[in-house]
Short mmCIF file of C-alpha atoms and ligand atoms in Angstrom, two decimals:
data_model
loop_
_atom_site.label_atom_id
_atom_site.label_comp_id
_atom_site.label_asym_id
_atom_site.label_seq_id
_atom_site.Cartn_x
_atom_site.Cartn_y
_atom_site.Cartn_z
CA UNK O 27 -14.13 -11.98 6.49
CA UNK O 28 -13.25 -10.46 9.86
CA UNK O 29 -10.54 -8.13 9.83
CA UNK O 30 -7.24 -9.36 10.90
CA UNK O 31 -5.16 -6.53 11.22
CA UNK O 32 -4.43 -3.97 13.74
CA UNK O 33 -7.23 -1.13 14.25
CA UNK O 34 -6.18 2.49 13.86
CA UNK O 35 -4.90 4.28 16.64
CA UNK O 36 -7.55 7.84 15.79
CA UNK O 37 -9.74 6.76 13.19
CA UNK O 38 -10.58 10.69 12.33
CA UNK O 39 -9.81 12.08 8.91
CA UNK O 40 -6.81 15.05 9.33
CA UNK O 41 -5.95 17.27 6.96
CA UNK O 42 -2.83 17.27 5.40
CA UNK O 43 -1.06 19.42 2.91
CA UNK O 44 1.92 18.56 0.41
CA UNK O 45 5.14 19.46 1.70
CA UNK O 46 7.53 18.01 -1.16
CA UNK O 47 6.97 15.34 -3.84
CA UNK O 48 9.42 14.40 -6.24
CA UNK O 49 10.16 11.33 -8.76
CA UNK O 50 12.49 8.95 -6.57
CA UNK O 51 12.47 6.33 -9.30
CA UNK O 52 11.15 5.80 -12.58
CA UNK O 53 8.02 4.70 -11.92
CA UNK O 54 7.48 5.86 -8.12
CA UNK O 55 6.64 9.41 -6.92
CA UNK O 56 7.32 10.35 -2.91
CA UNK O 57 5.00 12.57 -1.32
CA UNK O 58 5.73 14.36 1.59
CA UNK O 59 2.88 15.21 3.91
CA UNK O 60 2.73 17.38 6.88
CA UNK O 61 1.09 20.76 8.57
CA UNK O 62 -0.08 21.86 11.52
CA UNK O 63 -3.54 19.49 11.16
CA UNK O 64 -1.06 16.32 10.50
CA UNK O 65 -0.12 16.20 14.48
CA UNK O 66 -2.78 14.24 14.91
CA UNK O 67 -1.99 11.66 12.60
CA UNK O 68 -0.34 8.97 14.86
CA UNK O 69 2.34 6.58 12.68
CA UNK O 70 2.92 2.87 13.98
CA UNK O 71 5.40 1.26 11.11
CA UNK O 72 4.56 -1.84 9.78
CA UNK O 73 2.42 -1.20 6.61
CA UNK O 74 0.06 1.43 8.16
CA UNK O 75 -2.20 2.78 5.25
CA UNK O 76 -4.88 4.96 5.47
CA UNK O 77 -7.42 6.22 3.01
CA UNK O 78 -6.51 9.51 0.90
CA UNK O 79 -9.14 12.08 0.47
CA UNK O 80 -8.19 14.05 -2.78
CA UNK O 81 -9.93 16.74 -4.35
CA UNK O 82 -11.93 15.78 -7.84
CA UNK O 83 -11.23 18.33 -11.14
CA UNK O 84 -13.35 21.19 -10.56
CA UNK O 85 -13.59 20.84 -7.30
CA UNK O 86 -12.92 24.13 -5.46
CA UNK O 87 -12.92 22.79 -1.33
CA UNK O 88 -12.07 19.16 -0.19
CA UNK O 89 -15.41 18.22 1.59
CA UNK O 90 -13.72 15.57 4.03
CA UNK O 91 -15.92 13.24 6.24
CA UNK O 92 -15.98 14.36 10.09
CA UNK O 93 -17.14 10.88 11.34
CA UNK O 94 -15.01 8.43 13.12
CA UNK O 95 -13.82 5.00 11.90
CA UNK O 96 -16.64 2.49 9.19
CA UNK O 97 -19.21 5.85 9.61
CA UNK O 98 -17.08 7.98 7.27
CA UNK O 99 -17.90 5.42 4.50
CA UNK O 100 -21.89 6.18 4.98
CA UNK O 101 -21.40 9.91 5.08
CA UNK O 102 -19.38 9.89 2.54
CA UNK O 103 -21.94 7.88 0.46
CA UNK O 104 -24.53 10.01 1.25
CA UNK O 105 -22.74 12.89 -0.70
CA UNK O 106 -23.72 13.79 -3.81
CA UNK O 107 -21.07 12.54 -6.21
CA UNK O 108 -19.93 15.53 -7.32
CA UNK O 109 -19.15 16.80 -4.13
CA UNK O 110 -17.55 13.76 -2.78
CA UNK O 111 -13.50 13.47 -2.87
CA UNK O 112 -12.01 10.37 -5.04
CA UNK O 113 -10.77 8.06 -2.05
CA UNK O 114 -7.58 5.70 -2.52
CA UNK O 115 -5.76 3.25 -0.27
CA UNK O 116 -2.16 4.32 0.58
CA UNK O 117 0.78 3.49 3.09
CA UNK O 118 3.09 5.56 5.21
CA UNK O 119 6.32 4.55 3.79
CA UNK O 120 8.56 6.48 6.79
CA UNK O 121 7.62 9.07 9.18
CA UNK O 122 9.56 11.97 11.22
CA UNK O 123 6.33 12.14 14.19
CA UNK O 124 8.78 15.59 15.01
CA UNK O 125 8.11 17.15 12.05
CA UNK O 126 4.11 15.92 11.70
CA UNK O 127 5.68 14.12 8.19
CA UNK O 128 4.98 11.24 6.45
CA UNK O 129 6.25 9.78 2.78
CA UNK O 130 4.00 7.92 0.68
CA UNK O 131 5.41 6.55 -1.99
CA UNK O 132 2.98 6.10 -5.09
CA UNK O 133 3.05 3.93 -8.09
CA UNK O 134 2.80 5.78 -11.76
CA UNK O 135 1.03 3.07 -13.43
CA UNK O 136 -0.52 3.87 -16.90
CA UNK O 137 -3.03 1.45 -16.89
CA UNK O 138 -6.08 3.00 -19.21
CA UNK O 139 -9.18 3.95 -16.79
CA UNK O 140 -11.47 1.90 -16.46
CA UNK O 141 -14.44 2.10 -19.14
CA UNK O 142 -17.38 2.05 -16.34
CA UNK O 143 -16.11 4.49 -14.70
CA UNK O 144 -17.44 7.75 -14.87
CA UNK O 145 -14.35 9.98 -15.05
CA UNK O 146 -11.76 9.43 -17.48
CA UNK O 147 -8.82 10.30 -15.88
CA UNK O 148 -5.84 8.36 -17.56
CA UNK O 149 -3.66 6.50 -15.12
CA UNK O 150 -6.47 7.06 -12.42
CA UNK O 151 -6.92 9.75 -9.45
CA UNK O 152 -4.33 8.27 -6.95
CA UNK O 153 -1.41 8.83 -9.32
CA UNK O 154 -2.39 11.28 -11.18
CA UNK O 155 -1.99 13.27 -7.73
CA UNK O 156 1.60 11.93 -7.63
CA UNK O 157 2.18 13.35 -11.00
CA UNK O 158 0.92 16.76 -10.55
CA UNK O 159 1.67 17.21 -6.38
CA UNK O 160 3.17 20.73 -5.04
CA UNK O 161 3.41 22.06 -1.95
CA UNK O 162 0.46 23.25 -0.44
CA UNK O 163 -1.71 21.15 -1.86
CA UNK O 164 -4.67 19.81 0.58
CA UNK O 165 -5.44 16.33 0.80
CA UNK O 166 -7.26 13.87 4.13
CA UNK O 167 -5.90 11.28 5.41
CA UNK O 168 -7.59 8.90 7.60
CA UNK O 169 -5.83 6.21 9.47
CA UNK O 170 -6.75 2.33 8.60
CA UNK O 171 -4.14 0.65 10.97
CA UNK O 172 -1.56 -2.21 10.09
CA UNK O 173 -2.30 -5.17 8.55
CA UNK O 174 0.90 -7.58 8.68
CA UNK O 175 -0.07 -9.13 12.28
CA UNK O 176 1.33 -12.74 12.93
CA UNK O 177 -0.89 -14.05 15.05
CA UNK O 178 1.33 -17.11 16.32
CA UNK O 179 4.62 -17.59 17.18
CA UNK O 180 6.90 -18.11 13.76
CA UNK O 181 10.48 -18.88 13.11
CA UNK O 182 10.84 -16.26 9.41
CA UNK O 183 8.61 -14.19 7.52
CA UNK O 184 7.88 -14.33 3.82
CA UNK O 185 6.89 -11.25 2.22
CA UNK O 186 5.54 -11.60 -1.32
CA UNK O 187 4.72 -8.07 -3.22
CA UNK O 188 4.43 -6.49 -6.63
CA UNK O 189 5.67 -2.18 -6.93
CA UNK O 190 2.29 -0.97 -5.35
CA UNK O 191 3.48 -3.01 -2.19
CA UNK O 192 6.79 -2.03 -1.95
CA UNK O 193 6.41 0.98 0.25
CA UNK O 194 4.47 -2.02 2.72
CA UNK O 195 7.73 -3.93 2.63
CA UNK O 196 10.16 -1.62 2.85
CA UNK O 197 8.20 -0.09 6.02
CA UNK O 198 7.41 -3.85 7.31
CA UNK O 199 11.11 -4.32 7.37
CA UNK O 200 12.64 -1.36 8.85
CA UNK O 201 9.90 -2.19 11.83
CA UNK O 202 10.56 -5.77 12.23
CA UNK O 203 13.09 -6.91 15.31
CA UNK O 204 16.81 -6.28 14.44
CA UNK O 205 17.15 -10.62 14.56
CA UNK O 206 14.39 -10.96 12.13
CA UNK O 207 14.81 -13.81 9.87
CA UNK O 208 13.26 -14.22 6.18
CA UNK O 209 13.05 -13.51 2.37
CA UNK O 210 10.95 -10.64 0.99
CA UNK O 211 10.13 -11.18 -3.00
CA UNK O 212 9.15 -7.90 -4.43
CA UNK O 213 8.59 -7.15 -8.42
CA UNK O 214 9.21 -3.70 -9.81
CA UNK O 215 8.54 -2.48 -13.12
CA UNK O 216 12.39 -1.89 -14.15
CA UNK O 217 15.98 -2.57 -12.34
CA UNK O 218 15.96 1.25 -11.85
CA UNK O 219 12.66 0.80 -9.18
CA UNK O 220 14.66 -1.11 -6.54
CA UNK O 221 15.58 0.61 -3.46
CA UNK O 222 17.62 0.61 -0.57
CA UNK O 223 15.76 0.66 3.06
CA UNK O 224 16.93 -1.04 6.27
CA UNK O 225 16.75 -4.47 6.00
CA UNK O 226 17.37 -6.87 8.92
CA UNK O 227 20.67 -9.11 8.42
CA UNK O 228 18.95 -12.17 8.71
CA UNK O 229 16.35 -10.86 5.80
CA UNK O 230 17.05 -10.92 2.48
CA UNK O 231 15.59 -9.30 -0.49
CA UNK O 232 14.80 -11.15 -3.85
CA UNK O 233 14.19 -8.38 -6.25
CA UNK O 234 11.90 -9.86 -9.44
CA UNK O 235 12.49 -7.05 -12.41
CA UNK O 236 9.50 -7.31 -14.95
CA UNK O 237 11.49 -5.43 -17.74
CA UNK O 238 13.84 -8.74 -17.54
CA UNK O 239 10.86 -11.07 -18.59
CA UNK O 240 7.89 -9.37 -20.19
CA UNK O 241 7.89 -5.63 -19.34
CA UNK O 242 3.58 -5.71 -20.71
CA UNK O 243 3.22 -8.43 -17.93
CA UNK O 244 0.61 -7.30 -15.56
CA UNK O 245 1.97 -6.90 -12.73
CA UNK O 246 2.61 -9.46 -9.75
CA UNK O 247 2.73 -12.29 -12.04
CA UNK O 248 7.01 -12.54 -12.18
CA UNK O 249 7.04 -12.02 -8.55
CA UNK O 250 4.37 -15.39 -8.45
CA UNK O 251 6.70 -16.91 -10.89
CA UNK O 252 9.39 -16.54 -8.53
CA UNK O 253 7.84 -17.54 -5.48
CA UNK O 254 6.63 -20.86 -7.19
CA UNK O 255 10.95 -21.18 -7.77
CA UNK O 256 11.72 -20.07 -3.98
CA UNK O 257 13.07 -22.80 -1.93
CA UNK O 258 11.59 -22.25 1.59
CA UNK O 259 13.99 -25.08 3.22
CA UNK O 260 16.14 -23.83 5.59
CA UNK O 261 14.36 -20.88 7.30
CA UNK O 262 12.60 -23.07 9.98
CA UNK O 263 9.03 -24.77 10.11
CA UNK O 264 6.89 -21.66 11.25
CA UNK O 265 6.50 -19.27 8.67
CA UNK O 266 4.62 -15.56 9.01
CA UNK O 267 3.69 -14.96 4.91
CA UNK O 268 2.22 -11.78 3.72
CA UNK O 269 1.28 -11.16 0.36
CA UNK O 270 0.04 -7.98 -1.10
CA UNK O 271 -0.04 -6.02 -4.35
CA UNK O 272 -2.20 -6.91 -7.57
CA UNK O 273 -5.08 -9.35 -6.56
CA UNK O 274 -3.99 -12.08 -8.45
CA UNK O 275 -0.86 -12.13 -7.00
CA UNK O 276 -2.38 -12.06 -3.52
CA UNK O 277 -4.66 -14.69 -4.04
CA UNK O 278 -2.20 -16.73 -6.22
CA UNK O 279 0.65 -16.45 -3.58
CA UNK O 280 -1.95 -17.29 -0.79
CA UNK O 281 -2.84 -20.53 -2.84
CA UNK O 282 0.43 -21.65 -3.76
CA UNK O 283 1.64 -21.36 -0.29
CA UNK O 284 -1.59 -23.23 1.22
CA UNK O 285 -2.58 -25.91 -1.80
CA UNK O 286 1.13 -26.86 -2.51
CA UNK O 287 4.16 -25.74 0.45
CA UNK O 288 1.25 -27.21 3.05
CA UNK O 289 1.46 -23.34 5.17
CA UNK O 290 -1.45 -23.75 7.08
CA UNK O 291 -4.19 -21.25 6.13
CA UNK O 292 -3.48 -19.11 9.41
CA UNK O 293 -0.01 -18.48 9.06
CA UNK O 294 -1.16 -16.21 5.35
CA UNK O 295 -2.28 -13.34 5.33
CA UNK O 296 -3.23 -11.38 2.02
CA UNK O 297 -4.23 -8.33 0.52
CA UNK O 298 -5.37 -7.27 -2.87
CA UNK O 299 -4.40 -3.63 -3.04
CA UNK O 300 -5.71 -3.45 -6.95
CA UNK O 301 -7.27 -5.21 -9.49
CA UNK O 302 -5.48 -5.21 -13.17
CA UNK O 303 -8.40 -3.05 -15.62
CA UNK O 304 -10.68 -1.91 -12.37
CA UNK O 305 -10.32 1.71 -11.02
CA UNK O 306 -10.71 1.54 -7.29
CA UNK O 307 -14.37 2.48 -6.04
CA UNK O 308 -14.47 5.95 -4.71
C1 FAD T 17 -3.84 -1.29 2.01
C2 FAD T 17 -3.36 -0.71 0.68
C3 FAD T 17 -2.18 0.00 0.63
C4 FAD T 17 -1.71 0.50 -0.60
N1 FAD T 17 -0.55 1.22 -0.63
C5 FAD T 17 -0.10 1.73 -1.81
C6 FAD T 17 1.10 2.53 -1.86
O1 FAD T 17 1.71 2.85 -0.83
N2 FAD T 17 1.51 2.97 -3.07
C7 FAD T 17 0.82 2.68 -4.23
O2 FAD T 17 1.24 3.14 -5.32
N3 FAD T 17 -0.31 1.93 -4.21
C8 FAD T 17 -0.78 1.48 -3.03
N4 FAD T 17 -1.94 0.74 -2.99
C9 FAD T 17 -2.62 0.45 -4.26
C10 FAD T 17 -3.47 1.63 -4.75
O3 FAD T 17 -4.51 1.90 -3.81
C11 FAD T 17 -4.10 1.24 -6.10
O4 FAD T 17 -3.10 1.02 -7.04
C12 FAD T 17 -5.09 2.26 -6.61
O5 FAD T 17 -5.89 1.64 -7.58
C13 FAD T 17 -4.43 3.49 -7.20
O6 FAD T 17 -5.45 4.40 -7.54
P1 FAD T 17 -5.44 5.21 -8.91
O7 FAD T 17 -6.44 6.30 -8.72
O8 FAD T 17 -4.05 5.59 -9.28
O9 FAD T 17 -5.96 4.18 -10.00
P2 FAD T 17 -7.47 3.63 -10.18
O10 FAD T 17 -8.40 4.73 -10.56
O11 FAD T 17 -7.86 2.83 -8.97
O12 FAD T 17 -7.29 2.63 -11.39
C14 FAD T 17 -7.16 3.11 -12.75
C15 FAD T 17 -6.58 1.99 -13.62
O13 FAD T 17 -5.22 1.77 -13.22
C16 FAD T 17 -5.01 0.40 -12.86
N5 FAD T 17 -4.07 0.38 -11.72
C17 FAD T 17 -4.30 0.77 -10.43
N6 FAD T 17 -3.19 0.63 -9.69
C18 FAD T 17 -2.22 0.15 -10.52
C19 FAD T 17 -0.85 -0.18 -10.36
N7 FAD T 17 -0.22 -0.06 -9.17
N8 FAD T 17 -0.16 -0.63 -11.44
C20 FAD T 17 -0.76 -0.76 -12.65
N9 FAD T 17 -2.06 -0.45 -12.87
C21 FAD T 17 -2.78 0.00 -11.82
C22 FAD T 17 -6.39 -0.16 -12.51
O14 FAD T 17 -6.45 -1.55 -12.75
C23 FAD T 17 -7.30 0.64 -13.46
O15 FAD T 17 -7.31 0.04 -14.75
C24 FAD T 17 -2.45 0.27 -1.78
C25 FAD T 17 -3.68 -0.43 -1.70
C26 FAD T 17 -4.12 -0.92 -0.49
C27 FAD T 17 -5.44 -1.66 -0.43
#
């Protein structure tokens, strides 16, 4: 499928070091990321993510890929594996471009590793970072561009997301146009995961608390639940949906809005971030 977002300003991979991570909620870690190298590192709002370069155990340097753009993926293949840095998909949840900082918020999931893969490392790579991040830590980033990108004129947005894309919501919203009008759905593990971020007036957020229902759930499922229960009357005809987080959620919020509220196919767009019991490849 052809990619529908919008490219990366520099596709290069920058290093970036830890500047400050702390626990902001119960189950979500901010990571602050900076240094000299970060000035390069241009940040756009919306959702931007990027890939993360981290270091694997027992690795002594972070061996980052030097090409531009789809190449890093072949040089990074042709690495041997135990020299090659884990790689995980991650957005900038608010940037100070004066400082050369970014926060990225990440998810503590505990989800067991997944049993083909060949490093058992507990709640996976991505957030076991989270757990263990201190300043001066070294890390690559490498800039993927935006992918919320209505691509015809629309009268509100829907915005459909589980914890893994809140940071993608909360950063959607504090870019979209002060008059803005929509609903955003997002599902957190616990009431104590919500948080506050500039919100247009004329959007409103629907938090869905999994602890409320079934806190085993996997998650995405309540926040389906409570799009299925969402009555869409009264925003206007042309909506601008976006729905991201665990893949089943995606897809399921894609299909619900397509097979039974009649949104044509265009006017979706949808991301699986995850998959529930599969470690991200890389
Ligand atoms: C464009 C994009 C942007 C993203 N932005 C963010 C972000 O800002 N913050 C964020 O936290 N995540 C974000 N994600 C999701 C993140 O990349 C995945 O959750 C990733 O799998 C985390 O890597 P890991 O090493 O922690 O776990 P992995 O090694 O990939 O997986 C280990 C196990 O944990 C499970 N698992 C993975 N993620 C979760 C989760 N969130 N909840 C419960 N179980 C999980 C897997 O199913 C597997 O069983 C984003 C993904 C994409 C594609």
């Amino acid at each position: 499928m052809a990619y529908k977002g919008r490219k990366a300003v520099d596709p290069h991979v920058v290093l970036a070091e830890v500047v400050n991570a702390k626990r902001i909620t119960p189950n979500m870690v901010r990571v602050t990321l900076g240094g000299e190298e970060f000035a390069r590192f241009t940040p756009t709002g919306y959702d931007q993510w990027f890939r993360l370069f981290l270091p694997r155990a027992g690795q002594d340097m972070l061996r980052l890929p030097t090409r531009a753009s789809g190449l890093w993926y072949a040089e990074y293949l042709a690495t041997p594996k135990p020299r090659r840095p884990w790689v995980r998909n991650y957005t900038v949840r608010s940037a100070r471009p004066d400082l050369n900082e970014i926060d990225v918020d990440f998810v503590l999931h505990a989800s067991p590793a997944d049993p083909a893969a060949d490093d058992a490392h507990g709640s996976g790579p991505g957030a076991g970072f989270a757990e263990a991040a201190d300043r001066g830590m070294r890390v690559g980033v490498l800039d993927q561009g935006v992918t919320y990108n209505p691509r015809h004129a629309h009268d509100w947005t829907l915005l459909v997301a589980d914890e893994s894309g809140l940071p993608a919501v909360a950063g959607i919203c504090e870019s979209l146009p002060k008059d803005a009008r929509g609903v955003a759905v997002v599902e957190v593990p616990t009431a104590g995961d919500r948080q506050e971020f500039r919100t247009p007036s004329g959007v409103e957020l629907r938090w869905v608390v999994r602890s409320d229902a079934d806190p085993h759930a996997v998650p995405g499922q309540a926040a389906l639940t409570a799009l299925r229960g969402l009555d869409l009357a009264g925003y206007g005809p042309e909506v601008y949906a976006f729905a991201i987080g665990e893949s089943a959620l995606a897809t399921g919020a894609r299909r619900h809005l397509v097979g039974e509220r009649g949104v044509p196919k265009t006017h979706v767009d949808f991301v699986g971030y995850w998959r529930h019991g599969r470690s991200s490849p890389g």
